[in-house]
Structures are given as structure tokens and as C-alpha cells.
Amino acid sequence: MFFLPKLKSGGKFIVCLRLGFHLVLHTSRIRWILPCSVWSIVFVYSSDNVRLMALLTSSEYTEEPVTKVKFRKSLEVPGCPSSLTLLGIGCREKVFAIIGVKVYAAGLYTNPLVFSKLDAWKGHAYAELEKDPLVFNSIFQAPLEKSLHIILVRDVDGKTFWDALSEAISTRVKSPTPVDEFALSTFRNTFESRPLKKGTSVFLTWLDTTKMLVSISPDETPSTIDARIESPNVTSALFDVFLGSNSVSPTLKVSASSGLAAALK
């Protein structure tokens, strides 16, 4: 946090705070929350002077460092009523014959209102948040939208992609109900015969704890809903696959924990 000088007229001042992937501006009368994608030059006007208060630059994207894949800092997903904000990024590696092969990069997006549900963790370091299983469970349980944006960094056939997800889900849903079986069948049919080329995006969007949307796009912009999943066991298991205690992408969880720590200062 840093304080900018008082204006000559009115004695007002601004406080600027970097909040995760947002800029928060406070004055004596108003508060703005600006996504990084709209950061530019901030002016403050008073009757007898106009002062350039801050010059801030940021692109619309954040780059995942291992794969060099870029993620938008805000996301609109078909069927999701809210604009979502990037919380963390990471990648998924698969080991073949002791060699780590990068499969995809992933970005976790949340409704920014989720931070208001996490007051118990205000001021905690990211390492504490990462290790506390209740943190991400609370994010999942919050009645607010979340989305995982997966970007393939190599060609993968849909069956291989689904088999990997299915294996991870099956260890978490050991006795599937008929509702779970139908949800898994819907998932399988969505991916099984679909080639996923390098650069393909898969969006997994949790509307609440029981409903999830799947969108697949050849680029970073989702345009259709390819599947609707309605099963509390399957939706929670899939969230746990990426953000539980045994995450398939540890770098994603670390990054998301860091984003949370910044947001909850």
C-alpha cells in the first residue's frame, strides 16, 4: 500500500492498494475497484488544480511462467451471470518415463465477492492458506461462481483428456450414485470423440456446489455451453482435483493462495 500526496484543495488524499489482480482507489468520498485490464492514468480533479496522481500500466493478460501461456485477467463465460477475476495460474505436468511433459496451463477465476466470505483468513500468509484445507473448501461452498480455464499446450485426444479427469474423480467419488453416473457419462460424451488441439481452451465453471458448465473453444474465448453437469459429488470432486490437498497442479494452488493472501490483506 502507498499513500499519495494530499491535494492542495480540499485536503483529500488517495490510498492505492494492489488487491490481487485489482487496483483499489480510496478517496475521502468514493472507492473504486478497477480490474487491471483498465488500469491506465488516474487523474484527480479539484476546483483549483488537476494533478496526475498515478501512472499505472498493465496488459489485459498474465503469463503462466512455465508454459508461457497468457490468461486474461477477467473472464466472461456463457451461462455465468458474473464477470470473474483471475486469482491464480499454474500448469499440469504428466511424467512419462521419468520425464515431465507439460500438458496444459490453467487459470482459476472467481467472483470477486468471494473475498467477503473469507474474513477468517484475513492477514494470513499464502503458505498458511495453501496448507489449510478449509480455505479452498470455503471458496467452493460460497454461493458464487468460479471457473477453471484450461489451455492445452500440446495436442491431446479427447478420450485421453477425459480418462485423466475420470481417474482423478474416481478416487474421490468411490460409490457413485445414479446422479453421479449420469453426470460422468455427460462429461465423457462431451470429450471422448473430440480432438483437443494445442491452444484449445476448456472452461469448467461452477455456478454453485451442484451445477457446473463445460465450454470448449478453439481459442481463449468461450462462446457456447457444451455440457451441463448437475451432481454435487462430481462437481466437488473436480474442484478438489485442482485445489484440494492432492492437487494435480501444485503451481496453480500456490499461485491461487498467493492471490488470496494479497486480496485478504
PDB file of C-alpha atoms in Angstrom:
ATOM      1  CA  MET A   1       0.000   0.000   0.000  1.00  0.00           C
ATOM      2  CA  PHE A   2       1.200   3.539  -0.639  1.00  0.00           C
ATOM      3  CA  PHE A   3      -0.182   6.958   0.137  1.00  0.00           C
ATOM      4  CA  LEU A   4      -0.189   9.708  -2.447  1.00  0.00           C
ATOM      5  CA  PRO A   5       0.187  13.395  -1.541  1.00  0.00           C
ATOM      6  CA  LYS A   6      -2.748  15.463  -0.373  1.00  0.00           C
ATOM      7  CA  LEU A   7      -4.389  17.725  -2.897  1.00  0.00           C
ATOM      8  CA  LYS A   8      -3.916  21.456  -2.410  1.00  0.00           C
ATOM      9  CA  SER A   9      -7.659  21.972  -2.464  1.00  0.00           C
ATOM     10  CA  GLY A  10      -9.959  20.178  -0.076  1.00  0.00           C
ATOM     11  CA  GLY A  11      -7.291  18.217   1.780  1.00  0.00           C
ATOM     12  CA  LYS A  12      -8.396  14.958   0.190  1.00  0.00           C
ATOM     13  CA  PHE A  13      -5.996  12.114  -0.408  1.00  0.00           C
ATOM     14  CA  ILE A  14      -5.981   8.837  -2.247  1.00  0.00           C
ATOM     15  CA  VAL A  15      -4.897   5.448  -0.999  1.00  0.00           C
ATOM     16  CA  CYS A  16      -3.891   2.953  -3.677  1.00  0.00           C
ATOM     17  CA  LEU A  17      -3.843  -0.727  -2.835  1.00  0.00           C
ATOM     18  CA  ARG A  18      -2.880  -3.592  -5.069  1.00  0.00           C
ATOM     19  CA  LEU A  19      -5.590  -6.165  -4.340  1.00  0.00           C
ATOM     20  CA  GLY A  20      -4.777  -9.391  -6.097  1.00  0.00           C
ATOM     21  CA  PHE A  21      -5.413  -8.537  -9.730  1.00  0.00           C
ATOM     22  CA  HIS A  22      -7.309  -5.329  -8.932  1.00  0.00           C
ATOM     23  CA  LEU A  23      -6.451  -1.775  -8.087  1.00  0.00           C
ATOM     24  CA  VAL A  24      -8.432  -0.255  -5.253  1.00  0.00           C
ATOM     25  CA  LEU A  25      -8.587   3.537  -5.063  1.00  0.00           C
ATOM     26  CA  HIS A  26      -9.897   5.304  -1.990  1.00  0.00           C
ATOM     27  CA  THR A  27     -10.708   8.973  -1.590  1.00  0.00           C
ATOM     28  CA  SER A  28     -12.497  10.712   1.210  1.00  0.00           C
ATOM     29  CA  ARG A  29     -15.752  10.339  -0.707  1.00  0.00           C
ATOM     30  CA  ILE A  30     -15.569   7.353  -3.013  1.00  0.00           C
ATOM     31  CA  ARG A  31     -13.995   3.957  -3.569  1.00  0.00           C
ATOM     32  CA  TRP A  32     -13.271   2.372  -6.931  1.00  0.00           C
ATOM     33  CA  ILE A  33     -12.260  -1.193  -7.709  1.00  0.00           C
ATOM     34  CA  LEU A  34     -10.642  -1.359 -11.125  1.00  0.00           C
ATOM     35  CA  PRO A  35      -9.620  -4.565 -12.917  1.00  0.00           C
ATOM     36  CA  CYS A  36      -6.022  -4.474 -14.073  1.00  0.00           C
ATOM     37  CA  SER A  37      -7.206  -4.552 -17.673  1.00  0.00           C
ATOM     38  CA  VAL A  38      -8.454  -0.980 -17.308  1.00  0.00           C
ATOM     39  CA  TRP A  39      -5.511   0.429 -15.383  1.00  0.00           C
ATOM     40  CA  SER A  40      -4.174   3.491 -17.141  1.00  0.00           C
ATOM     41  CA  ILE A  41      -3.657   7.020 -15.884  1.00  0.00           C
ATOM     42  CA  VAL A  42      -5.632   8.108 -12.846  1.00  0.00           C
ATOM     43  CA  PHE A  43      -6.428  11.822 -12.521  1.00  0.00           C
ATOM     44  CA  VAL A  44      -7.930  13.545  -9.510  1.00  0.00           C
ATOM     45  CA  TYR A  45      -9.681  16.856 -10.114  1.00  0.00           C
ATOM     46  CA  SER A  46     -10.321  19.693  -7.686  1.00  0.00           C
ATOM     47  CA  SER A  47     -11.522  23.233  -8.299  1.00  0.00           C
ATOM     48  CA  ASP A  48      -8.080  24.806  -8.480  1.00  0.00           C
ATOM     49  CA  ASN A  49      -5.804  22.075  -9.688  1.00  0.00           C
ATOM     50  CA  VAL A  50      -5.653  18.896 -11.660  1.00  0.00           C
ATOM     51  CA  ARG A  51      -2.932  16.546 -10.551  1.00  0.00           C
ATOM     52  CA  LEU A  52      -1.659  13.387 -12.128  1.00  0.00           C
ATOM     53  CA  MET A  53      -1.876  11.049  -9.161  1.00  0.00           C
ATOM     54  CA  ALA A  54      -0.660   7.758 -10.574  1.00  0.00           C
ATOM     55  CA  LEU A  55       0.575   6.252 -13.775  1.00  0.00           C
ATOM     56  CA  LEU A  56      -0.114   2.531 -13.800  1.00  0.00           C
ATOM     57  CA  THR A  57       0.358   0.168 -16.692  1.00  0.00           C
ATOM     58  CA  SER A  58      -0.843  -3.363 -17.092  1.00  0.00           C
ATOM     59  CA  SER A  59      -1.858  -5.517 -20.002  1.00  0.00           C
ATOM     60  CA  GLU A  60      -5.068  -7.500 -20.063  1.00  0.00           C
ATOM     61  CA  TYR A  61      -3.113 -10.720 -19.528  1.00  0.00           C
ATOM     62  CA  THR A  62      -0.989 -12.581 -17.013  1.00  0.00           C
ATOM     63  CA  GLU A  63       1.566 -15.106 -18.279  1.00  0.00           C
ATOM     64  CA  GLU A  64       1.946 -18.556 -16.749  1.00  0.00           C
ATOM     65  CA  PRO A  65       5.748 -18.746 -16.324  1.00  0.00           C
ATOM     66  CA  VAL A  66       6.379 -22.400 -17.178  1.00  0.00           C
ATOM     67  CA  THR A  67       4.280 -22.732 -20.334  1.00  0.00           C
ATOM     68  CA  LYS A  68       4.326 -19.019 -21.308  1.00  0.00           C
ATOM     69  CA  VAL A  69       0.564 -19.245 -21.843  1.00  0.00           C
ATOM     70  CA  LYS A  70      -1.274 -15.957 -21.281  1.00  0.00           C
ATOM     71  CA  PHE A  71      -4.530 -15.671 -19.353  1.00  0.00           C
ATOM     72  CA  ARG A  72      -6.974 -12.797 -19.399  1.00  0.00           C
ATOM     73  CA  LYS A  73      -7.291 -11.082 -16.037  1.00  0.00           C
ATOM     74  CA  SER A  74     -11.074 -11.043 -16.304  1.00  0.00           C
ATOM     75  CA  LEU A  75     -13.389 -13.605 -17.849  1.00  0.00           C
ATOM     76  CA  GLU A  76     -16.924 -13.789 -19.206  1.00  0.00           C
ATOM     77  CA  VAL A  77     -18.295 -17.325 -19.589  1.00  0.00           C
ATOM     78  CA  PRO A  78     -21.563 -18.313 -21.339  1.00  0.00           C
ATOM     79  CA  GLY A  79     -24.230 -19.118 -18.769  1.00  0.00           C
ATOM     80  CA  CYS A  80     -22.350 -17.377 -15.953  1.00  0.00           C
ATOM     81  CA  PRO A  81     -24.101 -14.178 -14.808  1.00  0.00           C
ATOM     82  CA  SER A  82     -20.998 -12.577 -13.286  1.00  0.00           C
ATOM     83  CA  SER A  83     -17.687 -11.329 -14.608  1.00  0.00           C
ATOM     84  CA  LEU A  84     -14.905 -13.366 -12.998  1.00  0.00           C
ATOM     85  CA  THR A  85     -11.426 -12.275 -11.931  1.00  0.00           C
ATOM     86  CA  LEU A  86      -8.191 -14.227 -12.256  1.00  0.00           C
ATOM     87  CA  LEU A  87      -6.985 -15.477  -8.868  1.00  0.00           C
ATOM     88  CA  GLY A  88      -4.090 -17.774  -9.793  1.00  0.00           C
ATOM     89  CA  ILE A  89      -2.348 -19.621 -12.617  1.00  0.00           C
ATOM     90  CA  GLY A  90      -0.364 -22.837 -12.930  1.00  0.00           C
ATOM     91  CA  CYS A  91       0.346 -25.786 -15.173  1.00  0.00           C
ATOM     92  CA  ARG A  92      -0.177 -29.530 -15.306  1.00  0.00           C
ATOM     93  CA  GLU A  93       2.723 -31.842 -15.985  1.00  0.00           C
ATOM     94  CA  LYS A  94       2.494 -35.568 -16.614  1.00  0.00           C
ATOM     95  CA  VAL A  95       5.511 -37.799 -16.049  1.00  0.00           C
ATOM     96  CA  PHE A  96       6.363 -40.281 -18.794  1.00  0.00           C
ATOM     97  CA  ALA A  97       9.480 -42.422 -18.319  1.00  0.00           C
ATOM     98  CA  ILE A  98      10.718 -40.011 -15.587  1.00  0.00           C
ATOM     99  CA  ILE A  99      10.369 -37.042 -17.959  1.00  0.00           C
ATOM    100  CA  GLY A 100       7.891 -34.304 -17.068  1.00  0.00           C
ATOM    101  CA  VAL A 101       5.710 -33.368 -20.032  1.00  0.00           C
ATOM    102  CA  LYS A 102       3.665 -30.175 -19.921  1.00  0.00           C
ATOM    103  CA  VAL A 103       0.034 -30.902 -20.824  1.00  0.00           C
ATOM    104  CA  TYR A 104      -1.851 -27.697 -20.109  1.00  0.00           C
ATOM    105  CA  ALA A 105      -1.838 -24.393 -18.296  1.00  0.00           C
ATOM    106  CA  ALA A 106      -4.717 -23.440 -16.014  1.00  0.00           C
ATOM    107  CA  GLY A 107      -6.148 -20.273 -14.534  1.00  0.00           C
ATOM    108  CA  LEU A 108      -8.595 -20.078 -11.632  1.00  0.00           C
ATOM    109  CA  TYR A 109     -11.194 -17.313 -11.789  1.00  0.00           C
ATOM    110  CA  THR A 110     -13.628 -16.309  -9.058  1.00  0.00           C
ATOM    111  CA  ASN A 111     -16.435 -13.885  -8.480  1.00  0.00           C
ATOM    112  CA  PRO A 112     -14.614 -11.095  -6.554  1.00  0.00           C
ATOM    113  CA  LEU A 113     -17.376 -11.122  -3.933  1.00  0.00           C
ATOM    114  CA  VAL A 114     -15.955 -14.423  -2.679  1.00  0.00           C
ATOM    115  CA  PHE A 115     -13.351 -12.489  -0.684  1.00  0.00           C
ATOM    116  CA  SER A 116     -16.107 -11.221   1.613  1.00  0.00           C
ATOM    117  CA  LYS A 117     -16.738 -14.843   2.629  1.00  0.00           C
ATOM    118  CA  LEU A 118     -13.149 -15.361   3.782  1.00  0.00           C
ATOM    119  CA  ASP A 119     -12.777 -12.919   6.666  1.00  0.00           C
ATOM    120  CA  ALA A 120     -11.436 -15.695   8.915  1.00  0.00           C
ATOM    121  CA  TRP A 121      -8.244 -15.751   6.842  1.00  0.00           C
ATOM    122  CA  LYS A 122      -7.544 -12.041   6.623  1.00  0.00           C
ATOM    123  CA  GLY A 123      -3.875 -11.269   7.141  1.00  0.00           C
ATOM    124  CA  HIS A 124      -2.715 -14.868   6.684  1.00  0.00           C
ATOM    125  CA  ALA A 125       0.385 -15.633   4.629  1.00  0.00           C
ATOM    126  CA  TYR A 126      -0.060 -17.525   1.365  1.00  0.00           C
ATOM    127  CA  ALA A 127       1.777 -20.575   2.767  1.00  0.00           C
ATOM    128  CA  GLU A 128      -0.794 -20.819   5.568  1.00  0.00           C
ATOM    129  CA  LEU A 129      -3.662 -20.515   3.108  1.00  0.00           C
ATOM    130  CA  GLU A 130      -2.203 -23.165   0.825  1.00  0.00           C
ATOM    131  CA  LYS A 131      -1.950 -25.704   3.651  1.00  0.00           C
ATOM    132  CA  ASP A 132      -5.351 -25.023   5.223  1.00  0.00           C
ATOM    133  CA  PRO A 133      -7.923 -27.353   3.575  1.00  0.00           C
ATOM    134  CA  LEU A 134     -10.787 -25.191   4.813  1.00  0.00           C
ATOM    135  CA  VAL A 135      -9.754 -22.209   2.675  1.00  0.00           C
ATOM    136  CA  PHE A 136     -10.476 -23.625  -0.763  1.00  0.00           C
ATOM    137  CA  ASN A 137     -13.399 -25.628   0.574  1.00  0.00           C
ATOM    138  CA  SER A 138     -14.897 -22.324   1.737  1.00  0.00           C
ATOM    139  CA  ILE A 139     -14.357 -20.872  -1.734  1.00  0.00           C
ATOM    140  CA  PHE A 140     -16.125 -23.861  -3.250  1.00  0.00           C
ATOM    141  CA  GLN A 141     -19.003 -23.709  -0.768  1.00  0.00           C
ATOM    142  CA  ALA A 142     -19.541 -19.975  -1.264  1.00  0.00           C
ATOM    143  CA  PRO A 143     -22.671 -19.426  -3.414  1.00  0.00           C
ATOM    144  CA  LEU A 144     -20.626 -17.550  -6.003  1.00  0.00           C
ATOM    145  CA  GLU A 145     -19.291 -18.535  -9.409  1.00  0.00           C
ATOM    146  CA  LYS A 146     -15.834 -19.982 -10.044  1.00  0.00           C
ATOM    147  CA  SER A 147     -14.250 -21.064 -13.320  1.00  0.00           C
ATOM    148  CA  LEU A 148     -11.154 -23.002 -14.304  1.00  0.00           C
ATOM    149  CA  HIS A 149      -9.732 -22.062 -17.702  1.00  0.00           C
ATOM    150  CA  ILE A 150      -7.544 -24.845 -19.121  1.00  0.00           C
ATOM    151  CA  ILE A 151      -5.402 -24.152 -22.202  1.00  0.00           C
ATOM    152  CA  LEU A 152      -3.791 -27.149 -23.920  1.00  0.00           C
ATOM    153  CA  VAL A 153      -0.087 -26.748 -24.702  1.00  0.00           C
ATOM    154  CA  ARG A 154       0.039 -29.908 -26.846  1.00  0.00           C
ATOM    155  CA  ASP A 155      -2.369 -31.920 -28.964  1.00  0.00           C
ATOM    156  CA  VAL A 156      -4.405 -34.335 -26.828  1.00  0.00           C
ATOM    157  CA  ASP A 157      -7.255 -36.544 -27.971  1.00  0.00           C
ATOM    158  CA  GLY A 158     -10.465 -36.064 -26.032  1.00  0.00           C
ATOM    159  CA  LYS A 159     -10.512 -39.611 -24.686  1.00  0.00           C
ATOM    160  CA  THR A 160      -7.059 -39.220 -23.131  1.00  0.00           C
ATOM    161  CA  PHE A 161      -8.081 -35.921 -21.564  1.00  0.00           C
ATOM    162  CA  TRP A 162     -11.282 -37.405 -20.149  1.00  0.00           C
ATOM    163  CA  ASP A 163      -9.560 -40.589 -18.927  1.00  0.00           C
ATOM    164  CA  ALA A 164      -7.156 -38.479 -16.859  1.00  0.00           C
ATOM    165  CA  LEU A 165     -10.015 -36.475 -15.344  1.00  0.00           C
ATOM    166  CA  SER A 166     -12.100 -39.599 -14.771  1.00  0.00           C
ATOM    167  CA  GLU A 167      -9.259 -41.324 -12.948  1.00  0.00           C
ATOM    168  CA  ALA A 168      -8.809 -38.332 -10.645  1.00  0.00           C
ATOM    169  CA  ILE A 169     -12.548 -38.046  -9.984  1.00  0.00           C
ATOM    170  CA  SER A 170     -12.996 -41.782  -9.327  1.00  0.00           C
ATOM    171  CA  THR A 171     -10.588 -41.680  -6.381  1.00  0.00           C
ATOM    172  CA  ARG A 172     -12.830 -39.023  -4.821  1.00  0.00           C
ATOM    173  CA  VAL A 173     -16.249 -40.483  -5.730  1.00  0.00           C
ATOM    174  CA  LYS A 174     -15.813 -44.128  -4.766  1.00  0.00           C
ATOM    175  CA  SER A 175     -19.510 -45.114  -4.755  1.00  0.00           C
ATOM    176  CA  PRO A 176     -21.213 -43.043  -7.452  1.00  0.00           C
ATOM    177  CA  THR A 177     -24.976 -42.620  -7.300  1.00  0.00           C
ATOM    178  CA  PRO A 178     -27.181 -42.734 -10.424  1.00  0.00           C
ATOM    179  CA  VAL A 179     -26.990 -38.918 -10.495  1.00  0.00           C
ATOM    180  CA  ASP A 180     -23.198 -39.121 -10.398  1.00  0.00           C
ATOM    181  CA  GLU A 181     -23.131 -41.762 -13.130  1.00  0.00           C
ATOM    182  CA  PHE A 182     -25.266 -39.602 -15.405  1.00  0.00           C
ATOM    183  CA  ALA A 183     -23.011 -36.603 -14.789  1.00  0.00           C
ATOM    184  CA  LEU A 184     -19.883 -38.653 -15.535  1.00  0.00           C
ATOM    185  CA  SER A 185     -21.490 -40.026 -18.694  1.00  0.00           C
ATOM    186  CA  THR A 186     -22.297 -36.480 -19.837  1.00  0.00           C
ATOM    187  CA  PHE A 187     -18.714 -35.465 -19.170  1.00  0.00           C
ATOM    188  CA  ARG A 188     -17.347 -38.459 -21.067  1.00  0.00           C
ATOM    189  CA  ASN A 189     -19.579 -37.885 -24.095  1.00  0.00           C
ATOM    190  CA  THR A 190     -18.501 -34.245 -24.223  1.00  0.00           C
ATOM    191  CA  PHE A 191     -14.805 -35.075 -24.569  1.00  0.00           C
ATOM    192  CA  GLU A 192     -14.437 -38.642 -25.789  1.00  0.00           C
ATOM    193  CA  SER A 193     -14.657 -38.155 -29.566  1.00  0.00           C
ATOM    194  CA  ARG A 194     -13.335 -34.591 -29.665  1.00  0.00           C
ATOM    195  CA  PRO A 195      -9.734 -33.858 -30.697  1.00  0.00           C
ATOM    196  CA  LEU A 196      -8.200 -31.195 -28.468  1.00  0.00           C
ATOM    197  CA  LYS A 197      -5.537 -29.336 -30.412  1.00  0.00           C
ATOM    198  CA  LYS A 198      -2.785 -27.228 -28.911  1.00  0.00           C
ATOM    199  CA  GLY A 199      -4.323 -23.892 -27.918  1.00  0.00           C
ATOM    200  CA  THR A 200      -7.779 -25.349 -27.253  1.00  0.00           C
ATOM    201  CA  SER A 201      -9.494 -23.900 -24.181  1.00  0.00           C
ATOM    202  CA  VAL A 202     -11.649 -25.883 -21.768  1.00  0.00           C
ATOM    203  CA  PHE A 203     -13.731 -23.898 -19.285  1.00  0.00           C
ATOM    204  CA  LEU A 204     -15.105 -25.638 -16.193  1.00  0.00           C
ATOM    205  CA  THR A 205     -17.471 -23.200 -14.496  1.00  0.00           C
ATOM    206  CA  TRP A 206     -19.074 -23.869 -11.122  1.00  0.00           C
ATOM    207  CA  LEU A 207     -22.336 -21.936 -10.794  1.00  0.00           C
ATOM    208  CA  ASP A 208     -22.837 -23.340  -7.302  1.00  0.00           C
ATOM    209  CA  THR A 209     -21.910 -26.514  -5.419  1.00  0.00           C
ATOM    210  CA  THR A 210     -24.190 -28.721  -7.536  1.00  0.00           C
ATOM    211  CA  LYS A 211     -24.090 -27.216 -11.040  1.00  0.00           C
ATOM    212  CA  MET A 212     -21.230 -26.849 -13.471  1.00  0.00           C
ATOM    213  CA  LEU A 213     -20.953 -25.733 -17.098  1.00  0.00           C
ATOM    214  CA  VAL A 214     -18.425 -27.044 -19.612  1.00  0.00           C
ATOM    215  CA  SER A 215     -17.364 -24.918 -22.580  1.00  0.00           C
ATOM    216  CA  ILE A 216     -14.765 -25.902 -25.177  1.00  0.00           C
ATOM    217  CA  SER A 217     -13.305 -23.361 -27.573  1.00  0.00           C
ATOM    218  CA  PRO A 218     -10.525 -23.427 -30.195  1.00  0.00           C
ATOM    219  CA  ASP A 219      -9.205 -20.196 -28.678  1.00  0.00           C
ATOM    220  CA  GLU A 220      -9.398 -18.296 -25.394  1.00  0.00           C
ATOM    221  CA  THR A 221     -12.956 -17.049 -25.898  1.00  0.00           C
ATOM    222  CA  PRO A 222     -15.819 -19.330 -24.817  1.00  0.00           C
ATOM    223  CA  SER A 223     -18.936 -18.932 -26.948  1.00  0.00           C
ATOM    224  CA  THR A 224     -21.168 -21.924 -26.200  1.00  0.00           C
ATOM    225  CA  ILE A 225     -22.145 -24.257 -23.374  1.00  0.00           C
ATOM    226  CA  ASP A 226     -21.112 -27.774 -24.408  1.00  0.00           C
ATOM    227  CA  ALA A 227     -22.383 -29.585 -21.315  1.00  0.00           C
ATOM    228  CA  ARG A 228     -24.239 -29.035 -18.066  1.00  0.00           C
ATOM    229  CA  ILE A 229     -23.178 -31.149 -15.096  1.00  0.00           C
ATOM    230  CA  GLU A 230     -25.511 -31.468 -12.114  1.00  0.00           C
ATOM    231  CA  SER A 231     -24.066 -33.616  -9.353  1.00  0.00           C
ATOM    232  CA  PRO A 232     -22.783 -32.323  -6.012  1.00  0.00           C
ATOM    233  CA  ASN A 233     -20.358 -35.235  -5.713  1.00  0.00           C
ATOM    234  CA  VAL A 234     -18.845 -34.797  -9.174  1.00  0.00           C
ATOM    235  CA  THR A 235     -18.629 -31.002  -9.047  1.00  0.00           C
ATOM    236  CA  SER A 236     -16.955 -31.006  -5.626  1.00  0.00           C
ATOM    237  CA  ALA A 237     -14.607 -33.833  -6.636  1.00  0.00           C
ATOM    238  CA  LEU A 238     -13.486 -31.920  -9.710  1.00  0.00           C
ATOM    239  CA  PHE A 239     -12.792 -28.779  -7.675  1.00  0.00           C
ATOM    240  CA  ASP A 240     -10.763 -30.919  -5.273  1.00  0.00           C
ATOM    241  CA  VAL A 241      -8.779 -32.391  -8.187  1.00  0.00           C
ATOM    242  CA  PHE A 242      -7.297 -28.965  -8.857  1.00  0.00           C
ATOM    243  CA  LEU A 243      -7.432 -27.222  -5.481  1.00  0.00           C
ATOM    244  CA  GLY A 244      -7.574 -29.957  -2.866  1.00  0.00           C
ATOM    245  CA  SER A 245      -4.779 -31.363  -0.713  1.00  0.00           C
ATOM    246  CA  ASN A 246      -3.521 -33.537  -3.584  1.00  0.00           C
ATOM    247  CA  SER A 247      -3.835 -31.057  -6.454  1.00  0.00           C
ATOM    248  CA  VAL A 248      -2.866 -32.194  -9.952  1.00  0.00           C
ATOM    249  CA  SER A 249      -1.369 -28.720 -10.394  1.00  0.00           C
ATOM    250  CA  PRO A 250       0.540 -27.659  -7.269  1.00  0.00           C
ATOM    251  CA  THR A 251       1.675 -24.476  -9.022  1.00  0.00           C
ATOM    252  CA  LEU A 252      -1.947 -23.448  -9.554  1.00  0.00           C
ATOM    253  CA  LYS A 253      -2.757 -23.899  -5.885  1.00  0.00           C
ATOM    254  CA  VAL A 254       0.328 -21.957  -4.772  1.00  0.00           C
ATOM    255  CA  SER A 255      -0.493 -19.116  -7.151  1.00  0.00           C
ATOM    256  CA  ALA A 256      -4.149 -19.012  -6.091  1.00  0.00           C
ATOM    257  CA  SER A 257      -3.077 -18.980  -2.431  1.00  0.00           C
ATOM    258  CA  SER A 258      -0.782 -16.055  -3.159  1.00  0.00           C
ATOM    259  CA  GLY A 259      -3.623 -14.212  -4.893  1.00  0.00           C
ATOM    260  CA  LEU A 260      -5.860 -14.842  -1.895  1.00  0.00           C
ATOM    261  CA  ALA A 261      -3.233 -13.593   0.553  1.00  0.00           C
ATOM    262  CA  ALA A 262      -2.942 -10.355  -1.431  1.00  0.00           C
ATOM    263  CA  ALA A 263      -6.714  -9.931  -1.585  1.00  0.00           C
ATOM    264  CA  LEU A 264      -7.201 -10.608   2.131  1.00  0.00           C
ATOM    265  CA  LYS A 265      -4.544  -8.249   3.498  1.00  0.00           C
TER     266      LYS A 265
END
